[in-house]
Amino acid sequence: MSFPEHRPRRLRRTPALRELARETRVTPADLFDALFVVEGSGVREPIAAMPGVSRLSVDQLADEAKRIQDLGLGGVILFGIPSHKDALGTGAYDPDGIIPRALRAMKKATPELLTIADVCLCEYTDHGHCGVWDGSSVHNDETLPLLARSAVVAAEAGADVVAPSDMMDGRVRAIRRALDEARLEDTVILSYAAKYASAFYGPFREAAESAPQTGDRRGYQMDPANAREALAELETDLAEGADALMVKPAMPCLDIVAKARERFAVPLFAYQVSGEYSMLQAAIERGWLESPRAVDESLVAIRRAGADRIITYFAKDYARRHRG
Ligand code: PBG
């Protein structure tokens, strides 16, 4: 059908008609907040490169968890920033480490709120790499048991979901086996299966003090030039026992999100990462982009591409503006 029988503008004339024609919605429950947890008490320390985001100490988390729950968000992912770092990232699998303490505090305050523990060594190692560093590269197989221990420790402290973000080969299988052996067979694994070596993680590394001291992450994270490889990674992680999959970053990878949605039936997450957030905030601060329209458009685009759920630093802001 073509003009004049067909007039696409008819369905765009009023807000109610646009509502009628809308294909994709973003609800607060689709969004997951990300929190940076630090040692100390009474700490709410703004992160310069991420306006509106702060590092919080454990005693702040009960209130924060209640806010997140009241806003109707889908849940929260936690990143720990320990005061002590060492070569093997021991803080990542210390049962009294920052994340287990954070999880216990949150589970006490809001038992129903879904908690995800990011599983990676980079925030805990003094060299800043995501695994055991041998001076020139990260040793894959020596890293696996450490990741598995971190996942068990987080699950024992109450994490509903563990989310490995290290990109070691075989980590999903290693984590699944360790969880099952510890009788944590109901703990969900959300795998950052297609995680690119992206420049858009820059502000996060400032926030989490996790920038590699030497070298970079291209020896284990994916080359942004590759798409088929991402599908292979997603497939492998599913076969190893992942319950849900994640693509990261989000906006630079909408093609990967769309392909993953077509191919896999499990819940699909996309992570709108720190650089995507900071880029929008910086342009909004300068008056170059209109807020909140630019933010909402970024989120609906990620949903439209096929992500069921989005991890985003805009989660609370979006939910405040779209309360049911
Ligand atoms: C690794 C991890 C990173 C992010 C999430 N998990 C950093 C990295 O791989 O360098 C980035 C998230 C963001 O940029 O918002 N633990």
CSV table of C-alpha atoms and ligand atoms in Angstrom, one decimal:
chain,number,residue,atom,x,y,z
A,1,MET,CA,0.0,0.0,0.0
A,2,SER,CA,1.2,3.4,-0.7
A,3,PHE,CA,0.1,7.1,-0.5
A,4,PRO,CA,-2.7,8.2,-0.4
A,5,GLU,CA,-4.3,5.0,0.9
A,6,HIS,CA,-1.5,4.7,3.4
A,7,ARG,CA,-0.6,7.6,5.6
A,8,PRO,CA,1.9,6.6,8.3
A,9,ARG,CA,1.5,10.0,9.9
A,10,ARG,CA,-2.0,9.1,11.0
A,11,LEU,CA,-0.7,7.0,13.9
A,12,ARG,CA,1.7,9.8,15.0
A,13,ARG,CA,-0.8,12.6,15.3
A,14,THR,CA,-1.5,12.6,19.1
A,15,PRO,CA,0.2,11.2,22.2
A,16,ALA,CA,-2.6,8.7,22.5
A,17,LEU,CA,-2.2,7.5,18.9
A,18,ARG,CA,1.6,7.3,19.4
A,19,GLU,CA,0.9,5.3,22.5
A,20,LEU,CA,-1.3,2.9,20.5
A,21,ALA,CA,1.4,2.4,17.9
A,22,ARG,CA,4.3,2.0,20.3
A,23,GLU,CA,6.2,-1.3,19.9
A,24,THR,CA,8.7,-1.1,22.6
A,25,ARG,CA,8.4,-0.1,26.2
A,26,VAL,CA,11.0,0.4,28.9
A,27,THR,CA,9.7,-0.2,32.4
A,28,PRO,CA,11.6,0.3,35.7
A,29,ALA,CA,11.6,-3.5,36.1
A,30,ASP,CA,13.6,-3.9,32.9
A,31,LEU,CA,16.4,-1.8,34.5
A,32,PHE,CA,19.1,-2.9,36.9
A,33,ASP,CA,21.2,-0.4,38.9
A,34,ALA,CA,24.9,-0.8,39.4
A,35,LEU,CA,26.5,0.1,42.7
A,36,PHE,CA,30.2,0.6,43.7
A,37,VAL,CA,30.9,-0.5,47.3
A,38,VAL,CA,33.8,0.8,49.3
A,39,GLU,CA,35.3,0.3,52.8
A,40,GLY,CA,34.6,2.7,55.6
A,41,SER,CA,31.3,4.1,57.0
A,42,GLY,CA,29.2,7.1,56.1
A,43,VAL,CA,30.8,7.2,52.6
A,44,ARG,CA,28.9,8.6,49.6
A,45,GLU,CA,31.8,9.7,47.4
A,46,PRO,CA,30.8,11.1,44.0
A,47,ILE,CA,32.7,9.7,41.0
A,48,ALA,CA,34.0,12.6,39.0
A,49,ALA,CA,33.8,11.0,35.6
A,50,MET,CA,30.3,9.7,36.3
A,51,PRO,CA,28.1,12.7,37.4
A,52,GLY,CA,25.3,11.4,39.6
A,53,VAL,CA,27.0,8.2,40.6
A,54,SER,CA,28.8,7.7,44.0
A,55,ARG,CA,30.8,5.1,45.7
A,56,LEU,CA,28.9,3.9,48.8
A,57,SER,CA,30.1,2.2,52.0
A,58,VAL,CA,28.3,-0.9,53.3
A,59,ASP,CA,26.3,1.1,55.9
A,60,GLN,CA,24.7,3.1,53.1
A,61,LEU,CA,23.4,0.1,51.3
A,62,ALA,CA,20.3,-0.7,53.4
A,63,ASP,CA,18.8,2.7,52.5
A,64,GLU,CA,20.0,2.5,48.9
A,65,ALA,CA,18.5,-1.0,48.5
A,66,LYS,CA,15.1,0.2,49.8
A,67,ARG,CA,15.2,3.1,47.3
A,68,ILE,CA,15.9,0.7,44.5
A,69,GLN,CA,13.1,-1.6,45.6
A,70,ASP,CA,10.6,1.2,46.0
A,71,LEU,CA,11.4,2.4,42.5
A,72,GLY,CA,10.5,-1.0,41.2
A,73,LEU,CA,13.8,-1.7,39.5
A,74,GLY,CA,14.6,-5.3,38.4
A,75,GLY,CA,17.6,-5.5,40.7
A,76,VAL,CA,21.1,-4.4,41.3
A,77,ILE,CA,24.6,-5.5,40.4
A,78,LEU,CA,27.4,-4.9,42.9
A,79,PHE,CA,31.0,-4.0,42.3
A,80,GLY,CA,33.4,-4.1,45.3
A,81,ILE,CA,36.4,-1.7,45.7
A,82,PRO,CA,38.6,-3.2,48.4
A,83,SER,CA,41.1,-1.1,50.3
A,84,HIS,CA,43.7,-4.0,50.0
A,85,LYS,CA,44.7,-5.3,46.6
A,86,ASP,CA,47.2,-8.1,45.9
A,87,ALA,CA,48.6,-10.2,43.1
A,88,LEU,CA,46.0,-13.0,43.4
A,89,GLY,CA,43.0,-10.7,44.1
A,90,THR,CA,42.3,-12.5,47.4
A,91,GLY,CA,39.7,-9.9,48.4
A,92,ALA,CA,37.5,-11.3,45.7
A,93,TYR,CA,37.0,-14.6,47.5
A,94,ASP,CA,37.3,-13.5,51.1
A,95,PRO,CA,34.1,-14.6,52.9
A,96,ASP,CA,34.3,-11.3,54.8
A,97,GLY,CA,35.3,-9.2,51.8
A,98,ILE,CA,33.5,-6.2,50.7
A,99,ILE,CA,30.9,-7.9,48.5
A,100,PRO,CA,29.8,-10.6,50.9
A,101,ARG,CA,29.4,-7.9,53.6
A,102,ALA,CA,27.4,-5.7,51.1
A,103,LEU,CA,25.2,-8.6,50.1
A,104,ARG,CA,24.4,-9.5,53.7
A,105,ALA,CA,23.5,-5.9,54.4
A,106,MET,CA,21.2,-5.7,51.4
A,107,LYS,CA,19.6,-9.1,51.9
A,108,LYS,CA,18.8,-8.0,55.5
A,109,ALA,CA,17.3,-4.7,54.4
A,110,THR,CA,15.4,-5.9,51.3
A,111,PRO,CA,15.3,-9.7,51.2
A,112,GLU,CA,13.2,-9.6,48.0
A,113,LEU,CA,15.4,-7.3,46.0
A,114,LEU,CA,17.3,-9.3,43.3
A,115,THR,CA,21.1,-9.0,43.8
A,116,ILE,CA,23.7,-9.8,41.2
A,117,ALA,CA,27.4,-10.1,42.2
A,118,ASP,CA,29.9,-9.2,39.4
A,119,VAL,CA,32.5,-11.9,39.5
A,120,CYS,CA,36.0,-10.7,38.3
A,121,LEU,CA,39.4,-10.2,39.9
A,122,CYS,CA,40.3,-6.8,38.4
A,123,GLU,CA,39.1,-4.7,41.2
A,124,TYR,CA,41.0,-6.9,43.7
A,125,THR,CA,44.4,-7.3,42.0
A,126,ASP,CA,47.3,-4.9,42.4
A,127,HIS,CA,48.1,-5.2,38.7
A,128,GLY,CA,44.5,-4.5,37.7
A,129,HIS,CA,44.1,-7.5,35.4
A,130,CYS,CA,41.1,-9.8,35.5
A,131,GLY,CA,43.0,-12.9,36.5
A,132,VAL,CA,46.4,-14.3,37.5
A,133,TRP,CA,49.0,-12.2,35.8
A,134,ASP,CA,52.3,-13.8,34.8
A,135,GLY,CA,54.1,-10.6,33.8
A,136,SER,CA,53.0,-10.7,30.2
A,137,SER,CA,49.5,-12.2,30.1
A,138,VAL,CA,46.6,-13.5,32.2
A,139,HIS,CA,46.8,-17.2,32.9
A,140,ASN,CA,43.5,-18.6,32.0
A,141,ASP,CA,43.4,-21.9,33.8
A,142,GLU,CA,45.0,-20.7,37.0
A,143,THR,CA,42.3,-18.0,37.2
A,144,LEU,CA,39.3,-20.3,36.9
A,145,PRO,CA,39.4,-21.7,40.5
A,146,LEU,CA,39.7,-18.2,41.9
A,147,LEU,CA,36.7,-17.1,40.0
A,148,ALA,CA,34.8,-20.2,41.1
A,149,ARG,CA,35.6,-19.4,44.7
A,150,SER,CA,34.5,-15.8,44.3
A,151,ALA,CA,31.2,-17.0,42.9
A,152,VAL,CA,30.6,-19.4,45.8
A,153,VAL,CA,31.5,-16.8,48.4
A,154,ALA,CA,29.0,-14.3,46.8
A,155,ALA,CA,26.3,-16.9,46.5
A,156,GLU,CA,26.8,-18.0,50.1
A,157,ALA,CA,26.4,-14.4,51.2
A,158,GLY,CA,23.1,-14.2,49.4
A,159,ALA,CA,23.7,-13.2,45.8
A,160,ASP,CA,20.8,-14.5,43.7
A,161,VAL,CA,22.8,-14.2,40.6
A,162,VAL,CA,26.6,-14.3,39.9
A,163,ALA,CA,27.8,-12.5,36.8
A,164,PRO,CA,31.3,-13.5,35.6
A,165,SER,CA,32.8,-10.5,33.6
A,166,ASP,CA,36.4,-11.7,33.3
A,167,MET,CA,36.2,-13.4,29.9
A,168,MET,CA,38.4,-16.4,30.8
A,169,ASP,CA,37.6,-19.5,28.7
A,170,GLY,CA,35.7,-22.1,30.6
A,171,ARG,CA,34.8,-19.9,33.5
A,172,VAL,CA,31.0,-20.6,33.3
A,173,ARG,CA,31.6,-24.3,33.6
A,174,ALA,CA,34.1,-23.9,36.4
A,175,ILE,CA,31.7,-21.6,38.3
A,176,ARG,CA,28.6,-23.9,37.7
A,177,ARG,CA,30.6,-27.0,39.0
A,178,ALA,CA,31.8,-25.1,42.1
A,179,LEU,CA,28.3,-23.8,42.9
A,180,ASP,CA,26.8,-27.2,42.5
A,181,GLU,CA,29.4,-28.8,44.7
A,182,ALA,CA,28.7,-26.3,47.4
A,183,ARG,CA,25.0,-27.1,47.0
A,184,LEU,CA,24.2,-23.8,45.5
A,185,GLU,CA,22.6,-25.3,42.5
A,186,ASP,CA,19.9,-22.7,42.5
A,187,THR,CA,22.3,-19.8,42.1
A,188,VAL,CA,21.8,-18.2,38.6
A,189,ILE,CA,24.7,-17.5,36.3
A,190,LEU,CA,24.4,-14.4,34.1
A,191,SER,CA,27.4,-14.6,31.8
A,192,TYR,CA,28.9,-11.5,30.3
A,193,ALA,CA,29.4,-13.8,27.4
A,194,ALA,CA,30.1,-11.2,24.7
A,195,LYS,CA,32.2,-8.6,26.4
A,196,TYR,CA,34.3,-6.5,24.1
A,197,ALA,CA,37.7,-4.8,24.9
A,198,SER,CA,35.9,-1.5,24.8
A,199,ALA,CA,37.2,2.1,25.4
A,200,PHE,CA,33.8,2.8,26.9
A,201,TYR,CA,34.8,1.2,30.2
A,202,GLY,CA,37.1,4.2,31.0
A,203,PRO,CA,35.0,5.9,33.7
A,204,PHE,CA,34.3,2.6,35.4
A,205,ARG,CA,38.0,1.9,35.8
A,206,GLU,CA,38.3,5.3,37.5
A,207,ALA,CA,35.3,4.5,39.7
A,208,ALA,CA,36.5,1.0,40.6
A,209,GLU,CA,40.2,1.8,40.6
A,210,SER,CA,40.7,-1.2,38.3
A,211,ALA,CA,42.7,0.1,35.3
A,212,PRO,CA,45.4,-2.4,34.4
A,213,GLN,CA,48.8,-1.2,35.5
A,214,THR,CA,50.5,-2.5,32.4
A,215,GLY,CA,49.1,-3.7,29.1
A,216,ASP,CA,45.4,-3.8,28.4
A,217,ARG,CA,42.6,-6.3,28.3
A,218,ARG,CA,42.7,-7.2,24.6
A,219,GLY,CA,44.3,-10.5,25.3
A,220,TYR,CA,41.1,-11.7,26.9
A,221,GLN,CA,38.2,-9.4,26.0
A,222,MET,CA,36.8,-9.5,22.5
A,223,ASP,CA,37.9,-7.4,19.5
A,224,PRO,CA,35.1,-4.8,18.7
A,225,ALA,CA,35.5,-5.8,15.0
A,226,ASN,CA,34.0,-9.2,15.5
A,227,ALA,CA,30.4,-10.3,15.5
A,228,ARG,CA,30.5,-14.0,14.6
A,229,GLU,CA,32.9,-14.5,17.5
A,230,ALA,CA,30.4,-13.0,19.8
A,231,LEU,CA,27.7,-15.5,18.8
A,232,ALA,CA,30.2,-18.3,19.4
A,233,GLU,CA,31.0,-17.0,22.8
A,234,LEU,CA,27.3,-16.7,23.7
A,235,GLU,CA,26.7,-20.3,22.5
A,236,THR,CA,29.7,-21.6,24.5
A,237,ASP,CA,28.6,-20.0,27.7
A,238,LEU,CA,25.0,-21.4,27.3
A,239,ALA,CA,26.5,-24.8,26.7
A,240,GLU,CA,28.7,-24.4,29.9
A,241,GLY,CA,25.6,-23.7,32.0
A,242,ALA,CA,24.8,-20.0,31.8
A,243,ASP,CA,21.2,-19.2,32.6
A,244,ALA,CA,21.2,-15.8,31.1
A,245,LEU,CA,23.5,-13.9,28.7
A,246,MET,CA,24.9,-10.4,28.5
A,247,VAL,CA,26.3,-8.3,25.7
A,248,LYS,CA,28.5,-5.4,26.7
A,249,PRO,CA,28.8,-2.5,25.9
A,250,ALA,CA,25.2,-1.8,24.7
A,251,MET,CA,24.9,1.0,22.2
A,252,PRO,CA,28.1,0.1,20.3
A,253,CYS,CA,26.8,-3.5,20.0
A,254,LEU,CA,23.2,-3.2,19.1
A,255,ASP,CA,23.8,-5.5,16.1
A,256,ILE,CA,25.1,-8.2,18.5
A,257,VAL,CA,22.1,-7.7,20.8
A,258,ALA,CA,19.7,-8.2,17.9
A,259,LYS,CA,21.5,-11.3,16.6
A,260,ALA,CA,21.7,-12.8,20.1
A,261,ARG,CA,18.0,-12.2,20.6
A,262,GLU,CA,17.1,-14.1,17.4
A,263,ARG,CA,19.3,-17.0,18.2
A,264,PHE,CA,19.0,-17.6,22.0
A,265,ALA,CA,15.9,-18.1,24.1
A,266,VAL,CA,17.3,-17.2,27.5
A,267,PRO,CA,17.0,-13.8,29.2
A,268,LEU,CA,19.3,-11.4,27.4
A,269,PHE,CA,20.9,-8.5,29.1
A,270,ALA,CA,22.8,-5.5,27.7
A,271,TYR,CA,25.1,-3.4,29.8
A,272,GLN,CA,24.9,0.3,29.1
A,273,VAL,CA,28.4,0.9,30.4
A,274,SER,CA,30.1,3.8,32.2
A,275,GLY,CA,31.4,5.5,29.0
A,276,GLU,CA,27.9,5.4,27.5
A,277,TYR,CA,26.5,7.1,30.6
A,278,SER,CA,29.3,9.6,30.9
A,279,MET,CA,29.1,10.6,27.3
A,280,LEU,CA,25.4,11.3,27.6
A,281,GLN,CA,25.8,13.2,30.9
A,282,ALA,CA,28.7,15.3,29.6
A,283,ALA,CA,26.7,16.3,26.5
A,284,ILE,CA,23.6,17.0,28.6
A,285,GLU,CA,25.7,19.1,31.1
A,286,ARG,CA,26.9,21.2,28.1
A,287,GLY,CA,23.4,21.6,26.8
A,288,TRP,CA,24.4,19.7,23.6
A,289,LEU,CA,21.8,17.0,24.2
A,290,GLU,CA,18.3,17.3,25.6
A,291,SER,CA,17.7,15.5,28.9
A,292,PRO,CA,15.8,13.3,29.6
A,293,ARG,CA,14.9,12.6,25.9
A,294,ALA,CA,18.4,11.5,25.0
A,295,VAL,CA,18.6,9.1,28.0
A,296,ASP,CA,15.2,7.6,27.3
A,297,GLU,CA,16.0,7.2,23.6
A,298,SER,CA,19.2,5.4,24.4
A,299,LEU,CA,17.3,2.9,26.7
A,300,VAL,CA,14.5,2.3,24.3
A,301,ALA,CA,17.0,1.6,21.5
A,302,ILE,CA,18.7,-1.1,23.5
A,303,ARG,CA,15.3,-2.7,24.3
A,304,ARG,CA,14.2,-2.4,20.6
A,305,ALA,CA,17.4,-4.1,19.5
A,306,GLY,CA,16.3,-7.1,21.6
A,307,ALA,CA,17.7,-6.8,25.1
A,308,ASP,CA,15.2,-7.9,27.7
A,309,ARG,CA,17.0,-6.2,30.5
A,310,ILE,CA,19.5,-3.4,30.8
A,311,ILE,CA,22.1,-2.6,33.4
A,312,THR,CA,22.3,1.1,33.4
A,313,TYR,CA,23.5,3.9,35.7
A,314,PHE,CA,20.4,5.8,34.6
A,315,ALA,CA,18.1,3.2,36.2
A,316,LYS,CA,17.0,5.2,39.3
A,317,ASP,CA,16.7,8.4,37.3
A,318,TYR,CA,14.5,6.7,34.7
A,319,ALA,CA,12.4,5.0,37.3
A,320,ARG,CA,11.7,8.3,39.1
A,321,ARG,CA,10.4,9.7,35.9
A,322,HIS,CA,8.3,6.7,34.9
A,323,ARG,CA,6.7,5.6,38.1
A,324,GLY,CA,3.7,3.4,37.5
B,1,PBG,C1,35.1,-6.1,35.2
B,1,PBG,C2,34.1,-5.2,34.7
B,1,PBG,C3,34.2,-4.0,34.0
B,1,PBG,C4,33.0,-3.4,33.8
B,1,PBG,C5,32.0,-4.3,34.4
B,1,PBG,N1,32.7,-5.4,34.9
B,1,PBG,C6,35.5,-3.3,33.6
B,1,PBG,C7,36.4,-3.8,32.7
B,1,PBG,O1,36.2,-4.9,32.1
B,1,PBG,O2,37.4,-3.1,32.5
B,1,PBG,C8,32.7,-2.2,33.1
B,1,PBG,C9,31.4,-1.5,33.4
B,1,PBG,C10,31.3,-0.1,33.0
B,1,PBG,O3,32.1,0.4,32.2
B,1,PBG,O4,30.3,0.5,33.3
B,1,PBG,N2,35.0,-6.4,36.5
